[in-house]
Structure formats: C-alpha cells, structure tokens
Amino acid sequence: MTRAASIQRKTGETDISLSIDLDGQGAGTRTTGVGFLDHMLDLFARHGLIDLTVDASGDLEVDDHHTTEDVGICLGQAIDKALGDRAGIRRYGHFTLPMDETLVTVAIDFSGRYAFEYRAPIANPKLGSFDSELIEHFWQSFAANTRCNLHVLMHYGRNSHHIAEAVFKATARAVRMAVEVDPRVQGVMSTKGSLS
C-alpha cells in the first residue's frame, strides 16, 4: 500500500507544489524562499521519516506569513490524503522531546476532527528575520487541514531557536507514531467504525 500524496496550491499570494511519502526516510528537498521554514521542514521530514518535497514561491516582499501558512495547509492536506480512510493506523501519537534546556510534549490524534491547543510561547518576536508567531500559525493551519487534534505543550525553555526546533521535532515524532500501521488494528481505531 502506497501512502503518498501530492498537493498543488496556487493563489494570488503563493504557488506551492508539495509531495509526501509517509513511509519514507526523510528524503526530498524543501525550497520555500524562507530559510528558517526550510530548516524546520527539514527537521520535520527527518524526524518523522517522511519523504517531503516542497517547492513554494510567495509574496515574500510582503512578509513570510502567506508562504508559511499555505505550506502548513498543503502539508496538512497531503497527510490527510495519504492516510485515506485511516484504516490500520495507530491513530494516536505523542512525544516528549528535550532540546538542550527546552522540553516540549506534542500529542496528536488523527481523529478526522480538528482541535488545536498551542502552549509554547517564544519570547523573541523574531528568529532571524522570521516572525516567531508564525510557528503557531503553521501548526494551526496543519491541524485544520489534516483534520486532527494537535496539542503542543512546552514544559520549559528559554532559547527561541531551541523551542522552535523542539516543537517541529516533537510533532514529527508524534506524527510518525500515529500514522504507523499496526497489524493488529482491523479497520479504523474507533468503536464508531469511522473517524470523523
């Protein structure tokens, strides 16, 4: 069974091609024009063992907002598409990740329903030229389009870059756990018989 998907999204603000393979090794290239976002996507692909290729162009002369938001939308849509009816997957995933002085826990449920809680504030408004508030917005866009419950909790942390990395790595590990096929699961992991 191939669990891969491709998404094309073109608006007046962005033009994005994104493809994934949930059973990959972290291969692919990430080119968004936003260096910090590329770095975070590299971390997500590697730690999630998801092959991920992103080619995006956007209105960066305005700021990084639309590109970051729309890549989050496309990544969410691609994972949703690749999971199909979600039969056979573990459904739930969680990971607590240390990153030097920072500790972040992420929990995810590919329930077919959207819920999002984000408690990983970054004191600095900028990470280089990247607006730190866009990290939360990226994951909100992802969760809404993947139709999942996503909870992000920073227990503690000081360094802004470490917090951002911990969020992306922990989410990747939680996703990796949740999308894993469990041979003991027959159909979908729900007493209702469907996920939505």
Short mmCIF file of N, CA and C in Angstrom, two decimals:
data_model
loop_
_atom_site.label_atom_id
_atom_site.label_comp_id
_atom_site.label_asym_id
_atom_site.label_seq_id
_atom_site.Cartn_x
_atom_site.Cartn_y
_atom_site.Cartn_z
N MET A 1 0.84 -1.18 0.00
CA MET A 1 0.00 0.00 0.00
C MET A 1 0.88 1.25 0.00
N THR A 2 0.67 2.10 -0.97
CA THR A 2 1.42 3.36 -1.04
C THR A 2 0.68 4.43 -0.27
N ARG A 3 1.40 5.07 0.61
CA ARG A 3 0.81 6.14 1.40
C ARG A 3 1.53 7.44 1.05
N ALA A 4 1.27 7.88 -0.16
CA ALA A 4 1.91 9.08 -0.70
C ALA A 4 0.83 9.99 -1.27
N ALA A 5 1.15 11.27 -1.36
CA ALA A 5 0.19 12.23 -1.90
C ALA A 5 0.93 13.46 -2.39
N SER A 6 0.31 14.14 -3.34
CA SER A 6 0.83 15.41 -3.86
C SER A 6 -0.28 16.45 -3.82
N ILE A 7 0.11 17.67 -3.52
CA ILE A 7 -0.84 18.79 -3.43
C ILE A 7 -0.28 19.95 -4.25
N GLN A 8 -1.15 20.58 -5.01
CA GLN A 8 -0.82 21.81 -5.72
C GLN A 8 -1.74 22.90 -5.20
N ARG A 9 -1.18 24.05 -4.85
CA ARG A 9 -1.99 25.16 -4.37
C ARG A 9 -1.46 26.44 -5.00
N LYS A 10 -2.33 27.13 -5.71
CA LYS A 10 -1.94 28.39 -6.34
C LYS A 10 -2.99 29.43 -6.02
N THR A 11 -2.53 30.52 -5.39
CA THR A 11 -3.42 31.63 -5.07
C THR A 11 -2.76 32.92 -5.55
N GLY A 12 -3.38 34.03 -5.26
CA GLY A 12 -2.78 35.32 -5.59
C GLY A 12 -1.59 35.65 -4.72
N GLU A 13 -1.34 34.81 -3.69
CA GLU A 13 -0.26 35.07 -2.75
C GLU A 13 0.87 34.04 -2.82
N THR A 14 0.52 32.79 -3.17
CA THR A 14 1.53 31.72 -3.18
C THR A 14 1.29 30.75 -4.33
N ASP A 15 2.35 30.02 -4.66
CA ASP A 15 2.28 28.94 -5.65
C ASP A 15 3.11 27.79 -5.06
N ILE A 16 2.43 26.70 -4.69
CA ILE A 16 3.09 25.63 -3.93
C ILE A 16 2.84 24.27 -4.56
N SER A 17 3.92 23.49 -4.69
CA SER A 17 3.84 22.07 -5.03
C SER A 17 4.45 21.32 -3.87
N LEU A 18 3.72 20.35 -3.33
CA LEU A 18 4.20 19.60 -2.17
C LEU A 18 3.85 18.13 -2.35
N SER A 19 4.81 17.26 -2.08
CA SER A 19 4.56 15.83 -2.14
C SER A 19 5.17 15.15 -0.92
N ILE A 20 4.50 14.08 -0.46
CA ILE A 20 4.98 13.34 0.70
C ILE A 20 4.86 11.84 0.46
N ASP A 21 5.65 11.09 1.21
CA ASP A 21 5.51 9.65 1.33
C ASP A 21 5.66 9.35 2.82
N LEU A 22 4.58 8.89 3.44
CA LEU A 22 4.58 8.66 4.88
C LEU A 22 5.52 7.54 5.30
N ASP A 23 5.90 6.69 4.36
CA ASP A 23 6.78 5.56 4.66
C ASP A 23 8.16 5.77 4.08
N GLY A 24 8.65 6.99 4.19
CA GLY A 24 9.94 7.34 3.62
C GLY A 24 11.06 7.30 4.65
N GLN A 25 12.09 8.10 4.37
CA GLN A 25 13.26 8.16 5.23
C GLN A 25 13.69 9.59 5.54
N GLY A 26 12.85 10.55 5.14
CA GLY A 26 13.20 11.95 5.34
C GLY A 26 13.83 12.59 4.13
N ALA A 27 13.72 11.91 2.98
CA ALA A 27 14.33 12.43 1.74
C ALA A 27 13.50 13.58 1.18
N GLY A 28 14.04 14.21 0.15
CA GLY A 28 13.35 15.29 -0.53
C GLY A 28 14.04 16.62 -0.32
N THR A 29 13.50 17.65 -0.94
CA THR A 29 14.05 18.99 -0.83
C THR A 29 12.95 19.95 -0.39
N ARG A 30 13.34 20.95 0.35
CA ARG A 30 12.41 21.95 0.83
C ARG A 30 12.90 23.32 0.40
N THR A 31 12.16 23.95 -0.52
CA THR A 31 12.56 25.24 -1.05
C THR A 31 11.35 26.16 -1.02
N THR A 32 11.30 27.01 -0.01
CA THR A 32 10.15 27.91 0.15
C THR A 32 10.50 29.37 -0.02
N GLY A 33 11.80 29.67 -0.07
CA GLY A 33 12.22 31.07 -0.07
C GLY A 33 12.34 31.64 1.33
N VAL A 34 11.93 30.86 2.33
CA VAL A 34 12.02 31.27 3.74
C VAL A 34 12.99 30.30 4.41
N GLY A 35 14.21 30.76 4.63
CA GLY A 35 15.27 29.87 5.11
C GLY A 35 14.93 29.18 6.42
N PHE A 36 14.34 29.90 7.36
CA PHE A 36 14.01 29.30 8.64
C PHE A 36 12.95 28.21 8.47
N LEU A 37 11.96 28.46 7.65
CA LEU A 37 10.91 27.46 7.40
C LEU A 37 11.51 26.22 6.73
N ASP A 38 12.41 26.41 5.78
CA ASP A 38 13.07 25.26 5.14
C ASP A 38 13.78 24.40 6.18
N HIS A 39 14.46 25.05 7.11
CA HIS A 39 15.18 24.33 8.18
C HIS A 39 14.21 23.53 9.03
N MET A 40 13.08 24.13 9.42
CA MET A 40 12.09 23.43 10.23
C MET A 40 11.47 22.27 9.47
N LEU A 41 11.22 22.44 8.18
CA LEU A 41 10.67 21.35 7.37
C LEU A 41 11.67 20.21 7.21
N ASP A 42 12.95 20.56 7.11
CA ASP A 42 13.99 19.52 7.09
C ASP A 42 13.94 18.68 8.36
N LEU A 43 13.80 19.35 9.51
CA LEU A 43 13.71 18.64 10.78
C LEU A 43 12.48 17.75 10.82
N PHE A 44 11.35 18.28 10.37
CA PHE A 44 10.10 17.52 10.38
C PHE A 44 10.22 16.26 9.53
N ALA A 45 10.76 16.41 8.33
CA ALA A 45 10.90 15.26 7.42
C ALA A 45 11.83 14.20 8.01
N ARG A 46 12.97 14.63 8.51
CA ARG A 46 13.97 13.69 9.02
C ARG A 46 13.48 12.95 10.26
N HIS A 47 12.92 13.67 11.20
CA HIS A 47 12.50 13.04 12.45
C HIS A 47 11.17 12.29 12.31
N GLY A 48 10.37 12.66 11.31
CA GLY A 48 9.14 11.94 11.04
C GLY A 48 9.32 10.78 10.08
N LEU A 49 10.52 10.67 9.49
CA LEU A 49 10.79 9.68 8.44
C LEU A 49 9.74 9.77 7.34
N ILE A 50 9.46 11.01 6.95
CA ILE A 50 8.52 11.30 5.88
C ILE A 50 9.30 11.93 4.73
N ASP A 51 9.26 11.30 3.56
CA ASP A 51 9.84 11.94 2.39
C ASP A 51 8.98 13.16 2.06
N LEU A 52 9.61 14.30 1.93
CA LEU A 52 8.87 15.55 1.76
C LEU A 52 9.59 16.45 0.78
N THR A 53 8.91 16.80 -0.28
CA THR A 53 9.43 17.76 -1.25
C THR A 53 8.48 18.94 -1.32
N VAL A 54 9.02 20.13 -1.12
CA VAL A 54 8.22 21.36 -1.16
C VAL A 54 8.91 22.34 -2.09
N ASP A 55 8.17 22.85 -3.04
CA ASP A 55 8.63 23.92 -3.92
C ASP A 55 7.60 25.03 -3.84
N ALA A 56 7.96 26.11 -3.19
CA ALA A 56 6.99 27.18 -2.94
C ALA A 56 7.57 28.53 -3.32
N SER A 57 6.72 29.36 -3.87
CA SER A 57 7.07 30.77 -4.06
C SER A 57 5.88 31.57 -3.55
N GLY A 58 6.21 32.71 -2.94
CA GLY A 58 5.14 33.52 -2.37
C GLY A 58 5.51 34.98 -2.33
N ASP A 59 4.61 35.75 -1.78
CA ASP A 59 4.78 37.21 -1.75
C ASP A 59 5.67 37.61 -0.58
N LEU A 60 6.92 37.17 -0.65
CA LEU A 60 7.86 37.45 0.44
C LEU A 60 8.22 38.92 0.54
N GLU A 61 7.90 39.69 -0.50
CA GLU A 61 8.12 41.13 -0.41
C GLU A 61 7.17 41.76 0.61
N VAL A 62 6.08 41.04 0.90
CA VAL A 62 5.14 41.49 1.96
C VAL A 62 5.69 41.02 3.31
N ASP A 63 5.74 39.71 3.50
CA ASP A 63 6.36 39.07 4.66
C ASP A 63 6.28 37.56 4.45
N ASP A 64 6.61 36.79 5.49
CA ASP A 64 6.65 35.33 5.36
C ASP A 64 5.31 34.67 5.67
N HIS A 65 4.31 35.46 6.04
CA HIS A 65 3.06 34.91 6.57
C HIS A 65 2.36 33.98 5.59
N HIS A 66 2.07 34.45 4.39
CA HIS A 66 1.27 33.66 3.45
C HIS A 66 1.98 32.38 3.04
N THR A 67 3.28 32.45 2.82
CA THR A 67 4.03 31.26 2.43
C THR A 67 4.01 30.23 3.56
N THR A 68 4.27 30.67 4.78
CA THR A 68 4.29 29.76 5.92
C THR A 68 2.92 29.14 6.14
N GLU A 69 1.89 29.95 6.12
CA GLU A 69 0.52 29.46 6.31
C GLU A 69 0.14 28.45 5.23
N ASP A 70 0.42 28.77 3.97
CA ASP A 70 -0.01 27.91 2.88
C ASP A 70 0.79 26.61 2.80
N VAL A 71 2.05 26.63 3.20
CA VAL A 71 2.81 25.38 3.27
C VAL A 71 2.21 24.50 4.38
N GLY A 72 1.81 25.09 5.50
CA GLY A 72 1.14 24.33 6.55
C GLY A 72 -0.16 23.72 6.06
N ILE A 73 -0.93 24.49 5.29
CA ILE A 73 -2.18 23.97 4.70
C ILE A 73 -1.89 22.79 3.79
N CYS A 74 -0.91 22.95 2.91
CA CYS A 74 -0.59 21.89 1.93
C CYS A 74 -0.06 20.64 2.62
N LEU A 75 0.79 20.81 3.63
CA LEU A 75 1.31 19.65 4.35
C LEU A 75 0.17 18.91 5.04
N GLY A 76 -0.75 19.65 5.65
CA GLY A 76 -1.91 19.02 6.27
C GLY A 76 -2.77 18.28 5.27
N GLN A 77 -3.05 18.90 4.13
CA GLN A 77 -3.87 18.26 3.11
C GLN A 77 -3.20 17.01 2.55
N ALA A 78 -1.88 17.06 2.40
CA ALA A 78 -1.15 15.91 1.85
C ALA A 78 -1.20 14.72 2.81
N ILE A 79 -0.99 14.98 4.10
CA ILE A 79 -1.05 13.87 5.06
C ILE A 79 -2.47 13.32 5.14
N ASP A 80 -3.46 14.19 5.14
CA ASP A 80 -4.86 13.75 5.15
C ASP A 80 -5.15 12.85 3.95
N LYS A 81 -4.69 13.27 2.79
CA LYS A 81 -4.90 12.50 1.55
C LYS A 81 -4.15 11.17 1.60
N ALA A 82 -2.91 11.19 2.07
CA ALA A 82 -2.10 9.97 2.11
C ALA A 82 -2.67 8.95 3.08
N LEU A 83 -3.33 9.40 4.13
CA LEU A 83 -3.90 8.48 5.11
C LEU A 83 -5.19 7.82 4.63
N GLY A 84 -5.83 8.39 3.61
CA GLY A 84 -7.06 7.79 3.09
C GLY A 84 -8.12 7.69 4.16
N ASP A 85 -8.70 6.48 4.35
CA ASP A 85 -9.73 6.30 5.37
C ASP A 85 -9.15 6.06 6.76
N ARG A 86 -7.81 6.08 6.86
CA ARG A 86 -7.09 5.95 8.13
C ARG A 86 -7.19 4.56 8.73
N ALA A 87 -7.59 3.60 7.92
CA ALA A 87 -7.69 2.22 8.42
C ALA A 87 -6.30 1.68 8.74
N GLY A 88 -6.20 0.98 9.85
CA GLY A 88 -4.97 0.28 10.21
C GLY A 88 -3.93 1.09 10.94
N ILE A 89 -4.12 2.40 11.06
CA ILE A 89 -3.09 3.22 11.73
C ILE A 89 -3.31 3.23 13.24
N ARG A 90 -2.25 3.55 13.97
CA ARG A 90 -2.36 3.63 15.42
C ARG A 90 -3.26 4.77 15.86
N ARG A 91 -3.36 5.80 15.06
CA ARG A 91 -4.23 6.97 15.26
C ARG A 91 -3.65 7.98 16.24
N TYR A 92 -3.19 7.54 17.39
CA TYR A 92 -2.65 8.44 18.40
C TYR A 92 -1.13 8.42 18.37
N GLY A 93 -0.54 9.57 18.65
CA GLY A 93 0.91 9.65 18.79
C GLY A 93 1.27 10.73 19.78
N HIS A 94 2.38 10.55 20.45
CA HIS A 94 2.85 11.56 21.40
C HIS A 94 4.36 11.45 21.52
N PHE A 95 4.96 12.55 21.86
CA PHE A 95 6.41 12.53 22.07
C PHE A 95 6.81 13.70 22.95
N THR A 96 7.69 13.43 23.90
CA THR A 96 8.30 14.47 24.72
C THR A 96 9.75 14.57 24.31
N LEU A 97 10.15 15.76 23.87
CA LEU A 97 11.46 15.94 23.27
C LEU A 97 12.28 16.97 24.03
N PRO A 98 13.48 16.59 24.48
CA PRO A 98 14.40 17.57 25.07
C PRO A 98 15.25 18.20 23.98
N MET A 99 15.43 19.49 24.07
CA MET A 99 16.33 20.20 23.17
C MET A 99 17.15 21.15 24.04
N ASP A 100 18.29 20.65 24.50
CA ASP A 100 19.10 21.40 25.46
C ASP A 100 18.27 21.79 26.69
N GLU A 101 18.05 23.08 26.92
CA GLU A 101 17.34 23.50 28.13
C GLU A 101 15.82 23.46 27.97
N THR A 102 15.35 23.08 26.79
CA THR A 102 13.93 23.12 26.46
C THR A 102 13.32 21.72 26.49
N LEU A 103 12.08 21.62 26.94
CA LEU A 103 11.35 20.35 26.93
C LEU A 103 9.95 20.61 26.40
N VAL A 104 9.58 19.88 25.32
CA VAL A 104 8.28 20.05 24.66
C VAL A 104 7.60 18.70 24.50
N THR A 105 6.31 18.66 24.79
CA THR A 105 5.49 17.48 24.52
C THR A 105 4.47 17.82 23.45
N VAL A 106 4.31 16.90 22.49
CA VAL A 106 3.28 17.02 21.47
C VAL A 106 2.44 15.74 21.49
N ALA A 107 1.13 15.91 21.45
CA ALA A 107 0.20 14.77 21.34
C ALA A 107 -0.72 15.03 20.16
N ILE A 108 -0.99 13.96 19.40
CA ILE A 108 -1.80 14.09 18.19
C ILE A 108 -2.78 12.94 18.09
N ASP A 109 -3.95 13.24 17.54
CA ASP A 109 -4.97 12.23 17.28
C ASP A 109 -5.51 12.47 15.88
N PHE A 110 -5.27 11.52 14.99
CA PHE A 110 -5.81 11.63 13.63
C PHE A 110 -7.25 11.14 13.63
N SER A 111 -8.09 11.91 14.30
CA SER A 111 -9.48 11.54 14.57
C SER A 111 -10.43 11.89 13.44
N GLY A 112 -9.97 12.71 12.48
CA GLY A 112 -10.88 13.24 11.47
C GLY A 112 -11.58 14.51 11.94
N ARG A 113 -11.24 14.96 13.14
CA ARG A 113 -11.82 16.18 13.70
C ARG A 113 -10.69 17.14 14.08
N TYR A 114 -10.96 18.42 13.94
CA TYR A 114 -9.95 19.44 14.21
C TYR A 114 -10.08 19.98 15.62
N ALA A 115 -8.96 19.98 16.34
CA ALA A 115 -8.83 20.72 17.60
C ALA A 115 -7.36 21.08 17.74
N PHE A 116 -7.11 22.24 18.31
CA PHE A 116 -5.73 22.73 18.37
C PHE A 116 -5.51 23.49 19.66
N GLU A 117 -4.50 23.07 20.40
CA GLU A 117 -4.06 23.78 21.60
C GLU A 117 -2.56 23.98 21.50
N TYR A 118 -2.12 25.21 21.66
CA TYR A 118 -0.70 25.53 21.49
C TYR A 118 -0.22 26.33 22.69
N ARG A 119 0.70 25.77 23.44
CA ARG A 119 1.24 26.44 24.62
C ARG A 119 2.76 26.34 24.62
N ALA A 120 3.34 26.98 23.63
CA ALA A 120 4.80 27.01 23.50
C ALA A 120 5.24 28.42 23.11
N PRO A 121 5.05 29.38 24.00
CA PRO A 121 5.35 30.77 23.65
C PRO A 121 6.85 31.00 23.48
N ILE A 122 7.16 31.85 22.52
CA ILE A 122 8.55 32.27 22.27
C ILE A 122 8.63 33.75 22.58
N ALA A 123 9.51 34.09 23.49
CA ALA A 123 9.60 35.48 23.96
C ALA A 123 10.05 36.43 22.85
N ASN A 124 11.05 36.01 22.05
CA ASN A 124 11.56 36.88 21.00
C ASN A 124 10.56 36.94 19.84
N PRO A 125 10.23 38.12 19.36
CA PRO A 125 9.30 38.21 18.24
C PRO A 125 9.90 37.74 16.92
N LYS A 126 11.24 37.66 16.85
CA LYS A 126 11.90 37.28 15.60
C LYS A 126 12.89 36.14 15.85
N LEU A 127 12.97 35.25 14.89
CA LEU A 127 14.03 34.24 14.81
C LEU A 127 14.77 34.56 13.52
N GLY A 128 15.85 35.31 13.62
CA GLY A 128 16.45 35.89 12.43
C GLY A 128 15.46 36.90 11.88
N SER A 129 15.02 36.71 10.65
CA SER A 129 14.02 37.59 10.05
C SER A 129 12.62 36.98 10.10
N PHE A 130 12.50 35.80 10.69
CA PHE A 130 11.24 35.05 10.71
C PHE A 130 10.41 35.45 11.94
N ASP A 131 9.13 35.76 11.73
CA ASP A 131 8.25 36.10 12.84
C ASP A 131 7.94 34.84 13.65
N SER A 132 8.31 34.84 14.92
CA SER A 132 8.15 33.63 15.73
C SER A 132 6.68 33.22 15.89
N GLU A 133 5.75 34.17 15.81
CA GLU A 133 4.33 33.82 15.94
C GLU A 133 3.85 32.93 14.79
N LEU A 134 4.60 32.89 13.70
CA LEU A 134 4.21 32.06 12.56
C LEU A 134 4.35 30.57 12.84
N ILE A 135 5.13 30.20 13.85
CA ILE A 135 5.26 28.78 14.19
C ILE A 135 3.91 28.25 14.65
N GLU A 136 3.26 28.95 15.56
CA GLU A 136 1.92 28.53 16.00
C GLU A 136 0.95 28.52 14.83
N HIS A 137 1.01 29.54 14.00
CA HIS A 137 0.08 29.63 12.88
C HIS A 137 0.29 28.50 11.87
N PHE A 138 1.55 28.12 11.64
CA PHE A 138 1.84 26.99 10.76
C PHE A 138 1.15 25.72 11.26
N TRP A 139 1.28 25.43 12.55
CA TRP A 139 0.71 24.20 13.09
C TRP A 139 -0.80 24.26 13.19
N GLN A 140 -1.36 25.45 13.39
CA GLN A 140 -2.82 25.58 13.36
C GLN A 140 -3.34 25.27 11.96
N SER A 141 -2.66 25.78 10.93
CA SER A 141 -3.05 25.52 9.55
C SER A 141 -2.92 24.04 9.22
N PHE A 142 -1.85 23.43 9.70
CA PHE A 142 -1.61 22.00 9.51
C PHE A 142 -2.73 21.17 10.14
N ALA A 143 -3.04 21.45 11.41
CA ALA A 143 -4.03 20.65 12.12
C ALA A 143 -5.42 20.77 11.50
N ALA A 144 -5.80 21.97 11.09
CA ALA A 144 -7.11 22.17 10.48
C ALA A 144 -7.25 21.38 9.19
N ASN A 145 -6.18 21.28 8.42
CA ASN A 145 -6.24 20.63 7.12
C ASN A 145 -5.92 19.14 7.17
N THR A 146 -5.30 18.69 8.25
CA THR A 146 -5.09 17.26 8.45
C THR A 146 -6.31 16.65 9.15
N ARG A 147 -7.17 17.50 9.68
CA ARG A 147 -8.33 17.06 10.46
C ARG A 147 -7.87 16.20 11.64
N CYS A 148 -7.05 16.82 12.48
CA CYS A 148 -6.53 16.11 13.64
C CYS A 148 -6.66 16.97 14.89
N ASN A 149 -6.53 16.33 16.03
CA ASN A 149 -6.33 17.04 17.29
C ASN A 149 -4.84 17.18 17.46
N LEU A 150 -4.36 18.38 17.70
CA LEU A 150 -2.93 18.62 17.90
C LEU A 150 -2.74 19.48 19.14
N HIS A 151 -2.00 18.94 20.11
CA HIS A 151 -1.71 19.66 21.35
C HIS A 151 -0.20 19.80 21.49
N VAL A 152 0.24 21.04 21.67
CA VAL A 152 1.67 21.34 21.80
C VAL A 152 1.87 22.03 23.14
N LEU A 153 2.75 21.46 23.96
CA LEU A 153 2.98 22.00 25.29
C LEU A 153 4.48 22.10 25.58
N MET A 154 4.94 23.31 25.83
CA MET A 154 6.31 23.49 26.29
C MET A 154 6.32 23.48 27.80
N HIS A 155 7.04 22.54 28.38
CA HIS A 155 7.14 22.47 29.84
C HIS A 155 8.02 23.61 30.35
N TYR A 156 9.13 23.82 29.65
CA TYR A 156 10.01 24.93 29.96
C TYR A 156 11.00 25.11 28.81
N GLY A 157 11.60 26.28 28.74
CA GLY A 157 12.56 26.58 27.69
C GLY A 157 12.87 28.06 27.66
N ARG A 158 14.05 28.40 27.19
CA ARG A 158 14.46 29.81 27.11
C ARG A 158 14.90 30.21 25.71
N ASN A 159 15.71 29.40 25.07
CA ASN A 159 16.28 29.75 23.77
C ASN A 159 15.22 29.61 22.68
N SER A 160 15.00 30.68 21.95
CA SER A 160 13.92 30.70 20.95
C SER A 160 14.10 29.66 19.87
N HIS A 161 15.33 29.52 19.39
CA HIS A 161 15.59 28.54 18.32
C HIS A 161 15.36 27.12 18.85
N HIS A 162 15.78 26.85 20.07
CA HIS A 162 15.58 25.53 20.65
C HIS A 162 14.10 25.21 20.80
N ILE A 163 13.32 26.20 21.21
CA ILE A 163 11.87 25.97 21.35
C ILE A 163 11.26 25.63 20.00
N ALA A 164 11.59 26.38 18.98
CA ALA A 164 11.05 26.13 17.64
C ALA A 164 11.45 24.74 17.15
N GLU A 165 12.72 24.38 17.30
CA GLU A 165 13.17 23.06 16.86
C GLU A 165 12.47 21.96 17.64
N ALA A 166 12.33 22.14 18.93
CA ALA A 166 11.69 21.12 19.75
C ALA A 166 10.25 20.90 19.32
N VAL A 167 9.54 21.97 18.98
CA VAL A 167 8.15 21.85 18.52
C VAL A 167 8.08 21.05 17.23
N PHE A 168 8.92 21.37 16.26
CA PHE A 168 8.88 20.68 14.97
C PHE A 168 9.33 19.22 15.11
N LYS A 169 10.37 18.97 15.88
CA LYS A 169 10.85 17.60 16.04
C LYS A 169 9.85 16.74 16.81
N ALA A 170 9.30 17.28 17.89
CA ALA A 170 8.34 16.52 18.68
C ALA A 170 7.08 16.23 17.88
N THR A 171 6.63 17.19 17.09
CA THR A 171 5.46 16.96 16.25
C THR A 171 5.76 15.88 15.22
N ALA A 172 6.94 15.93 14.63
CA ALA A 172 7.32 14.90 13.65
C ALA A 172 7.29 13.52 14.27
N ARG A 173 7.83 13.39 15.47
CA ARG A 173 7.86 12.08 16.15
C ARG A 173 6.46 11.61 16.52
N ALA A 174 5.59 12.54 16.95
CA ALA A 174 4.22 12.18 17.28
C ALA A 174 3.45 11.74 16.03
N VAL A 175 3.65 12.47 14.93
CA VAL A 175 3.02 12.09 13.66
C VAL A 175 3.50 10.71 13.23
N ARG A 176 4.80 10.49 13.30
CA ARG A 176 5.38 9.20 12.92
C ARG A 176 4.73 8.05 13.69
N MET A 177 4.54 8.22 14.99
CA MET A 177 3.91 7.19 15.81
C MET A 177 2.45 6.98 15.39
N ALA A 178 1.72 8.08 15.20
CA ALA A 178 0.29 7.99 14.94
C ALA A 178 -0.04 7.39 13.58
N VAL A 179 0.78 7.65 12.57
CA VAL A 179 0.47 7.14 11.22
C VAL A 179 1.02 5.74 10.99
N GLU A 180 1.76 5.22 11.96
CA GLU A 180 2.31 3.88 11.80
C GLU A 180 1.20 2.85 11.69
N VAL A 181 1.36 1.92 10.77
CA VAL A 181 0.39 0.84 10.59
C VAL A 181 0.60 -0.20 11.68
N ASP A 182 -0.48 -0.55 12.37
CA ASP A 182 -0.45 -1.58 13.41
C ASP A 182 -1.17 -2.80 12.85
N PRO A 183 -0.47 -3.92 12.67
CA PRO A 183 -1.10 -5.10 12.06
C PRO A 183 -2.26 -5.66 12.87
N ARG A 184 -2.37 -5.28 14.13
CA ARG A 184 -3.48 -5.78 14.94
C ARG A 184 -4.74 -4.95 14.80
N VAL A 185 -4.62 -3.76 14.19
CA VAL A 185 -5.78 -2.89 14.02
C VAL A 185 -6.55 -3.32 12.77
N GLN A 186 -7.79 -3.71 12.96
CA GLN A 186 -8.67 -4.05 11.85
C GLN A 186 -9.59 -2.87 11.58
N GLY A 187 -9.56 -2.35 10.36
CA GLY A 187 -10.35 -1.16 10.05
C GLY A 187 -9.77 0.05 10.75
N VAL A 188 -10.66 0.95 11.20
CA VAL A 188 -10.19 2.15 11.87
C VAL A 188 -10.23 1.96 13.39
N MET A 189 -9.36 2.67 14.08
CA MET A 189 -9.25 2.58 15.53
C MET A 189 -10.34 3.45 16.18
N SER A 190 -11.58 2.94 16.12
CA SER A 190 -12.70 3.66 16.69
C SER A 190 -13.85 2.69 16.90
N THR A 191 -14.54 2.82 18.03
CA THR A 191 -15.71 1.97 18.26
C THR A 191 -16.88 2.41 17.38
N LYS A 192 -16.80 3.62 16.80
CA LYS A 192 -17.87 4.09 15.91
C LYS A 192 -17.78 3.44 14.54
N GLY A 193 -16.59 2.95 14.20
CA GLY A 193 -16.40 2.36 12.88
C GLY A 193 -15.96 3.33 11.81
N SER A 194 -15.80 4.62 12.21
CA SER A 194 -15.32 5.63 11.27
C SER A 194 -14.62 6.72 12.07
N LEU A 195 -13.76 7.45 11.39
CA LEU A 195 -13.07 8.57 12.01
C LEU A 195 -13.54 9.86 11.38
N SER A 196 -14.33 10.62 12.11
CA SER A 196 -14.78 11.95 11.67
C SER A 196 -15.63 12.56 12.75
#
